[in-house]
Amino acid sequence: MGIVVNKETQVIVQGITGTQGRFHTSRMLEYGTDIVAGITPGKGGSTLFNVPVYDTVAQAQQQHNADTSIIFVPARYAGDAAWEALEQGILTVIIITEHMPLRDTIELIAYAKHVNAQILGPNTAGIITPNECKIGIMPAHIFQQGNIGIVSRSGTLTYEVAASLTHQQLGQSTCLGIGGDPVIGLSFTDALA
């Protein structure tokens, strides 16, 4: 059984038209993740990989009912992007961006706790529930469905452990990166609970 995300998860990609957003959106879609919208200010009205692009999360949420957002925007804007998602009722926010300003991170995490939302990251590789949903930058081919959960600060170590387990025919339920920045949202204790 997976945690946090599954095949029913509906995702918004903030920063979808940037280099990293574009690349990883295509990989998430190939995996079968339900990406309902992308956000890039000034690009609203366009599409990318048949995903509609909006200028704001509010506009996207008027048309879709996303419950998760993944953020591929520069560090100085990542906090604002995460706030925008939380203020529009998105309760799982995955921040791929690293080196977010500490004050922004601390304020964001406090607000997320206040509204019962979950923050993965900053500086996370994301989360995967094998054969259901991948939201992040991890190489999907190394994961296999099973009952072993992996929680790590390091994306690379997550991949190594998952690959070793898969090689031994031991599948994973959910693998998630809590983030590598000095201050992060979801902790090891939160994930285990």
PDB file of C-alpha atoms in Angstrom:
ATOM      1  CA  MET A   1       0.000   0.000   0.000  1.00  0.00           C
ATOM      2  CA  GLY A   2       1.369   3.389  -0.996  1.00  0.00           C
ATOM      3  CA  ILE A   3       1.259   6.635   0.952  1.00  0.00           C
ATOM      4  CA  VAL A   4       0.733  10.282  -0.060  1.00  0.00           C
ATOM      5  CA  VAL A   5       0.188   9.627  -3.803  1.00  0.00           C
ATOM      6  CA  ASN A   6      -1.570   6.972  -5.876  1.00  0.00           C
ATOM      7  CA  LYS A   7      -3.189   6.464  -9.285  1.00  0.00           C
ATOM      8  CA  GLU A   8      -5.997   8.885  -8.318  1.00  0.00           C
ATOM      9  CA  THR A   9      -3.611  11.786  -7.599  1.00  0.00           C
ATOM     10  CA  GLN A  10      -4.160  14.816  -9.840  1.00  0.00           C
ATOM     11  CA  VAL A  11      -1.088  16.963 -10.356  1.00  0.00           C
ATOM     12  CA  ILE A  12      -0.274  20.535 -11.340  1.00  0.00           C
ATOM     13  CA  VAL A  13       3.272  21.266 -12.547  1.00  0.00           C
ATOM     14  CA  GLN A  14       4.424  24.764 -11.592  1.00  0.00           C
ATOM     15  CA  GLY A  15       7.172  25.803 -13.991  1.00  0.00           C
ATOM     16  CA  ILE A  16       6.044  23.319 -16.639  1.00  0.00           C
ATOM     17  CA  THR A  17       7.577  25.180 -19.612  1.00  0.00           C
ATOM     18  CA  GLY A  18      11.078  25.534 -18.153  1.00  0.00           C
ATOM     19  CA  THR A  19      13.832  23.108 -19.121  1.00  0.00           C
ATOM     20  CA  GLN A  20      13.493  20.884 -16.052  1.00  0.00           C
ATOM     21  CA  GLY A  21       9.717  21.198 -15.846  1.00  0.00           C
ATOM     22  CA  ARG A  22       9.310  20.233 -19.491  1.00  0.00           C
ATOM     23  CA  PHE A  23      11.710  17.274 -19.304  1.00  0.00           C
ATOM     24  CA  HIS A  24      10.302  15.770 -16.111  1.00  0.00           C
ATOM     25  CA  THR A  25       6.683  16.420 -17.062  1.00  0.00           C
ATOM     26  CA  SER A  26       7.186  14.245 -20.134  1.00  0.00           C
ATOM     27  CA  ARG A  27       8.673  11.471 -17.949  1.00  0.00           C
ATOM     28  CA  MET A  28       5.869  11.692 -15.386  1.00  0.00           C
ATOM     29  CA  LEU A  29       3.246  11.513 -18.143  1.00  0.00           C
ATOM     30  CA  GLU A  30       4.999   8.493 -19.688  1.00  0.00           C
ATOM     31  CA  TYR A  31       4.756   6.806 -16.288  1.00  0.00           C
ATOM     32  CA  GLY A  32       1.015   7.405 -16.216  1.00  0.00           C
ATOM     33  CA  THR A  33       0.851  10.240 -13.692  1.00  0.00           C
ATOM     34  CA  ASP A  34      -2.349  12.270 -14.058  1.00  0.00           C
ATOM     35  CA  ILE A  35      -1.016  15.754 -14.772  1.00  0.00           C
ATOM     36  CA  VAL A  36      -4.089  17.942 -15.179  1.00  0.00           C
ATOM     37  CA  ALA A  37      -2.451  21.351 -15.650  1.00  0.00           C
ATOM     38  CA  GLY A  38       0.765  23.293 -15.865  1.00  0.00           C
ATOM     39  CA  ILE A  39       1.541  26.776 -14.585  1.00  0.00           C
ATOM     40  CA  THR A  40       3.844  29.323 -16.205  1.00  0.00           C
ATOM     41  CA  PRO A  41       2.986  33.020 -15.878  1.00  0.00           C
ATOM     42  CA  GLY A  42       2.655  34.546 -19.342  1.00  0.00           C
ATOM     43  CA  LYS A  43       2.121  31.182 -21.072  1.00  0.00           C
ATOM     44  CA  GLY A  44      -1.534  30.698 -20.149  1.00  0.00           C
ATOM     45  CA  GLY A  45      -3.705  29.423 -22.969  1.00  0.00           C
ATOM     46  CA  SER A  46      -1.017  27.202 -24.444  1.00  0.00           C
ATOM     47  CA  THR A  47      -0.546  23.451 -24.065  1.00  0.00           C
ATOM     48  CA  LEU A  48       2.461  21.218 -23.522  1.00  0.00           C
ATOM     49  CA  PHE A  49       2.190  17.461 -24.122  1.00  0.00           C
ATOM     50  CA  ASN A  50      -1.594  18.010 -24.352  1.00  0.00           C
ATOM     51  CA  VAL A  51      -1.571  19.467 -20.826  1.00  0.00           C
ATOM     52  CA  PRO A  52      -3.253  22.888 -20.585  1.00  0.00           C
ATOM     53  CA  VAL A  53      -1.012  25.679 -19.290  1.00  0.00           C
ATOM     54  CA  TYR A  54      -2.351  28.490 -17.098  1.00  0.00           C
ATOM     55  CA  ASP A  55      -0.880  31.720 -15.763  1.00  0.00           C
ATOM     56  CA  THR A  56      -1.889  30.987 -12.161  1.00  0.00           C
ATOM     57  CA  VAL A  57      -2.833  28.080  -9.933  1.00  0.00           C
ATOM     58  CA  ALA A  58      -6.167  29.797  -9.252  1.00  0.00           C
ATOM     59  CA  GLN A  59      -7.024  29.673 -12.964  1.00  0.00           C
ATOM     60  CA  ALA A  60      -6.026  26.015 -13.164  1.00  0.00           C
ATOM     61  CA  GLN A  61      -8.067  25.100 -10.095  1.00  0.00           C
ATOM     62  CA  GLN A  62     -11.174  26.696 -11.625  1.00  0.00           C
ATOM     63  CA  GLN A  63     -10.985  24.075 -14.388  1.00  0.00           C
ATOM     64  CA  HIS A  64      -9.399  21.146 -12.541  1.00  0.00           C
ATOM     65  CA  ASN A  65      -9.419  19.731  -9.049  1.00  0.00           C
ATOM     66  CA  ALA A  66      -5.733  19.067  -8.445  1.00  0.00           C
ATOM     67  CA  ASP A  67      -4.637  17.844  -5.035  1.00  0.00           C
ATOM     68  CA  THR A  68      -0.876  17.893  -5.621  1.00  0.00           C
ATOM     69  CA  SER A  69       1.620  20.351  -7.079  1.00  0.00           C
ATOM     70  CA  ILE A  70       5.227  19.854  -8.081  1.00  0.00           C
ATOM     71  CA  ILE A  71       7.428  22.923  -8.278  1.00  0.00           C
ATOM     72  CA  PHE A  72      10.188  23.442 -10.874  1.00  0.00           C
ATOM     73  CA  VAL A  73      10.893  27.160 -10.446  1.00  0.00           C
ATOM     74  CA  PRO A  74      14.047  29.050  -9.378  1.00  0.00           C
ATOM     75  CA  ALA A  75      14.742  29.182  -5.631  1.00  0.00           C
ATOM     76  CA  ARG A  76      13.812  32.824  -5.174  1.00  0.00           C
ATOM     77  CA  TYR A  77      10.312  32.151  -6.591  1.00  0.00           C
ATOM     78  CA  ALA A  78       9.723  28.650  -5.211  1.00  0.00           C
ATOM     79  CA  GLY A  79       8.265  29.892  -1.925  1.00  0.00           C
ATOM     80  CA  ASP A  80       5.736  32.084  -3.717  1.00  0.00           C
ATOM     81  CA  ALA A  81       4.799  29.173  -5.984  1.00  0.00           C
ATOM     82  CA  ALA A  82       4.244  26.880  -2.996  1.00  0.00           C
ATOM     83  CA  TRP A  83       2.158  29.517  -1.178  1.00  0.00           C
ATOM     84  CA  GLU A  84       0.038  29.948  -4.288  1.00  0.00           C
ATOM     85  CA  ALA A  85      -0.626  26.200  -4.408  1.00  0.00           C
ATOM     86  CA  LEU A  86      -1.512  25.988  -0.708  1.00  0.00           C
ATOM     87  CA  GLU A  87      -3.805  29.010  -0.907  1.00  0.00           C
ATOM     88  CA  GLN A  88      -5.725  27.286  -3.705  1.00  0.00           C
ATOM     89  CA  GLY A  89      -6.402  24.200  -1.592  1.00  0.00           C
ATOM     90  CA  ILE A  90      -3.610  21.941  -2.825  1.00  0.00           C
ATOM     91  CA  LEU A  91      -2.590  19.838   0.164  1.00  0.00           C
ATOM     92  CA  THR A  92       0.524  18.081  -1.154  1.00  0.00           C
ATOM     93  CA  VAL A  93       3.319  20.304  -2.470  1.00  0.00           C
ATOM     94  CA  ILE A  94       6.530  18.777  -3.792  1.00  0.00           C
ATOM     95  CA  ILE A  95       9.386  21.274  -4.084  1.00  0.00           C
ATOM     96  CA  ILE A  96      12.143  19.990  -6.371  1.00  0.00           C
ATOM     97  CA  THR A  97      13.970  23.329  -6.193  1.00  0.00           C
ATOM     98  CA  GLU A  98      16.995  23.415  -3.915  1.00  0.00           C
ATOM     99  CA  HIS A  99      18.433  26.268  -1.834  1.00  0.00           C
ATOM    100  CA  MET A 100      15.139  28.006  -1.159  1.00  0.00           C
ATOM    101  CA  PRO A 101      15.674  30.965   1.199  1.00  0.00           C
ATOM    102  CA  LEU A 102      15.403  29.655   4.782  1.00  0.00           C
ATOM    103  CA  ARG A 103      12.941  32.281   5.933  1.00  0.00           C
ATOM    104  CA  ASP A 104      10.640  31.443   3.023  1.00  0.00           C
ATOM    105  CA  THR A 105      10.854  27.736   3.870  1.00  0.00           C
ATOM    106  CA  ILE A 106      10.176  28.218   7.582  1.00  0.00           C
ATOM    107  CA  GLU A 107       7.134  30.432   6.957  1.00  0.00           C
ATOM    108  CA  LEU A 108       5.818  28.070   4.288  1.00  0.00           C
ATOM    109  CA  ILE A 109       6.116  24.986   6.505  1.00  0.00           C
ATOM    110  CA  ALA A 110       4.362  26.747   9.383  1.00  0.00           C
ATOM    111  CA  TYR A 111       1.479  27.710   7.085  1.00  0.00           C
ATOM    112  CA  ALA A 112       1.311  24.183   5.614  1.00  0.00           C
ATOM    113  CA  LYS A 113       0.952  22.714   9.112  1.00  0.00           C
ATOM    114  CA  HIS A 114      -1.784  25.247   9.871  1.00  0.00           C
ATOM    115  CA  VAL A 115      -3.833  24.076   6.840  1.00  0.00           C
ATOM    116  CA  ASN A 116      -2.955  20.364   7.283  1.00  0.00           C
ATOM    117  CA  ALA A 117      -0.931  20.234   4.073  1.00  0.00           C
ATOM    118  CA  GLN A 118       2.236  18.274   3.323  1.00  0.00           C
ATOM    119  CA  ILE A 119       5.450  19.738   1.942  1.00  0.00           C
ATOM    120  CA  LEU A 120       8.068  17.412   0.436  1.00  0.00           C
ATOM    121  CA  GLY A 121      11.335  19.277   0.094  1.00  0.00           C
ATOM    122  CA  PRO A 122      12.768  21.673  -0.743  1.00  0.00           C
ATOM    123  CA  ASN A 123      15.461  19.815  -2.643  1.00  0.00           C
ATOM    124  CA  THR A 124      13.559  16.569  -2.996  1.00  0.00           C
ATOM    125  CA  ALA A 125      13.718  14.014  -5.787  1.00  0.00           C
ATOM    126  CA  GLY A 126       9.971  13.566  -5.313  1.00  0.00           C
ATOM    127  CA  ILE A 127       7.793  10.561  -4.607  1.00  0.00           C
ATOM    128  CA  ILE A 128       6.778   7.395  -6.418  1.00  0.00           C
ATOM    129  CA  THR A 129       4.196   4.728  -5.722  1.00  0.00           C
ATOM    130  CA  PRO A 130       5.357   2.105  -8.249  1.00  0.00           C
ATOM    131  CA  ASN A 131       2.937   1.305 -11.074  1.00  0.00           C
ATOM    132  CA  GLU A 132       0.596   4.073  -9.880  1.00  0.00           C
ATOM    133  CA  CYS A 133       2.128   7.541  -9.768  1.00  0.00           C
ATOM    134  CA  LYS A 134       5.506   9.236 -10.069  1.00  0.00           C
ATOM    135  CA  ILE A 135       5.875  12.893  -9.112  1.00  0.00           C
ATOM    136  CA  GLY A 136       9.484  13.979  -9.319  1.00  0.00           C
ATOM    137  CA  ILE A 137      12.784  13.398 -11.013  1.00  0.00           C
ATOM    138  CA  MET A 138      13.584   9.792 -10.131  1.00  0.00           C
ATOM    139  CA  PRO A 139      14.361   7.195 -12.832  1.00  0.00           C
ATOM    140  CA  ALA A 140      11.129   5.173 -12.859  1.00  0.00           C
ATOM    141  CA  HIS A 141      12.555   1.992 -14.383  1.00  0.00           C
ATOM    142  CA  ILE A 142      14.366   0.995 -11.174  1.00  0.00           C
ATOM    143  CA  PHE A 143      11.220   0.781  -9.032  1.00  0.00           C
ATOM    144  CA  GLN A 144       9.013  -2.282  -8.661  1.00  0.00           C
ATOM    145  CA  GLN A 145       5.675  -2.550  -6.873  1.00  0.00           C
ATOM    146  CA  GLY A 146       5.807  -4.269  -3.508  1.00  0.00           C
ATOM    147  CA  ASN A 147       5.563  -3.634   0.220  1.00  0.00           C
ATOM    148  CA  ILE A 148       8.824  -1.963   1.268  1.00  0.00           C
ATOM    149  CA  GLY A 149       8.713   1.784   1.868  1.00  0.00           C
ATOM    150  CA  ILE A 150      11.757   4.004   1.427  1.00  0.00           C
ATOM    151  CA  VAL A 151      12.151   7.427   3.014  1.00  0.00           C
ATOM    152  CA  SER A 152      15.375   9.340   2.428  1.00  0.00           C
ATOM    153  CA  ARG A 153      16.886  12.820   2.347  1.00  0.00           C
ATOM    154  CA  SER A 154      19.043  11.807  -0.628  1.00  0.00           C
ATOM    155  CA  GLY A 155      17.620  11.155  -4.061  1.00  0.00           C
ATOM    156  CA  THR A 156      20.675   9.208  -5.190  1.00  0.00           C
ATOM    157  CA  LEU A 157      20.624   6.934  -2.152  1.00  0.00           C
ATOM    158  CA  THR A 158      16.907   6.348  -2.705  1.00  0.00           C
ATOM    159  CA  TYR A 159      17.668   5.186  -6.246  1.00  0.00           C
ATOM    160  CA  GLU A 160      20.506   2.931  -5.054  1.00  0.00           C
ATOM    161  CA  VAL A 161      18.390   1.264  -2.362  1.00  0.00           C
ATOM    162  CA  ALA A 162      15.389   0.845  -4.679  1.00  0.00           C
ATOM    163  CA  ALA A 163      17.559  -0.602  -7.454  1.00  0.00           C
ATOM    164  CA  SER A 164      19.128  -3.068  -5.012  1.00  0.00           C
ATOM    165  CA  LEU A 165      15.725  -4.122  -3.686  1.00  0.00           C
ATOM    166  CA  THR A 166      14.306  -4.514  -7.191  1.00  0.00           C
ATOM    167  CA  HIS A 167      17.347  -6.571  -8.213  1.00  0.00           C
ATOM    168  CA  GLN A 168      16.511  -8.930  -5.333  1.00  0.00           C
ATOM    169  CA  GLN A 169      12.831  -9.055  -6.453  1.00  0.00           C
ATOM    170  CA  LEU A 170      11.744  -6.999  -3.423  1.00  0.00           C
ATOM    171  CA  GLY A 171       9.251  -4.343  -4.483  1.00  0.00           C
ATOM    172  CA  GLN A 172       8.465  -0.973  -2.964  1.00  0.00           C
ATOM    173  CA  SER A 173       5.178   0.520  -1.757  1.00  0.00           C
ATOM    174  CA  THR A 174       6.162   4.198  -1.838  1.00  0.00           C
ATOM    175  CA  CYS A 175       9.598   5.800  -2.104  1.00  0.00           C
ATOM    176  CA  LEU A 176       9.910   9.425  -1.156  1.00  0.00           C
ATOM    177  CA  GLY A 177      12.574  12.031  -0.718  1.00  0.00           C
ATOM    178  CA  ILE A 178      11.892  14.308   2.233  1.00  0.00           C
ATOM    179  CA  GLY A 179      14.377  16.857   0.890  1.00  0.00           C
ATOM    180  CA  GLY A 180      18.002  17.767   1.324  1.00  0.00           C
ATOM    181  CA  ASP A 181      17.827  21.462   2.222  1.00  0.00           C
ATOM    182  CA  PRO A 182      18.618  22.439   5.840  1.00  0.00           C
ATOM    183  CA  VAL A 183      14.901  22.998   6.629  1.00  0.00           C
ATOM    184  CA  ILE A 184      12.320  20.658   5.109  1.00  0.00           C
ATOM    185  CA  GLY A 185       8.610  19.987   5.396  1.00  0.00           C
ATOM    186  CA  LEU A 186       7.810  16.293   5.850  1.00  0.00           C
ATOM    187  CA  SER A 187      10.210  14.619   8.306  1.00  0.00           C
ATOM    188  CA  PHE A 188      11.238  10.984   8.708  1.00  0.00           C
ATOM    189  CA  THR A 189       8.878  10.757  11.685  1.00  0.00           C
ATOM    190  CA  ASP A 190       5.976  12.228   9.688  1.00  0.00           C
ATOM    191  CA  ALA A 191       6.547   9.763   6.834  1.00  0.00           C
ATOM    192  CA  LEU A 192       6.755   6.777   9.173  1.00  0.00           C
ATOM    193  CA  ALA A 193       3.523   7.793  10.920  1.00  0.00           C
TER     194      ALA A 193
END
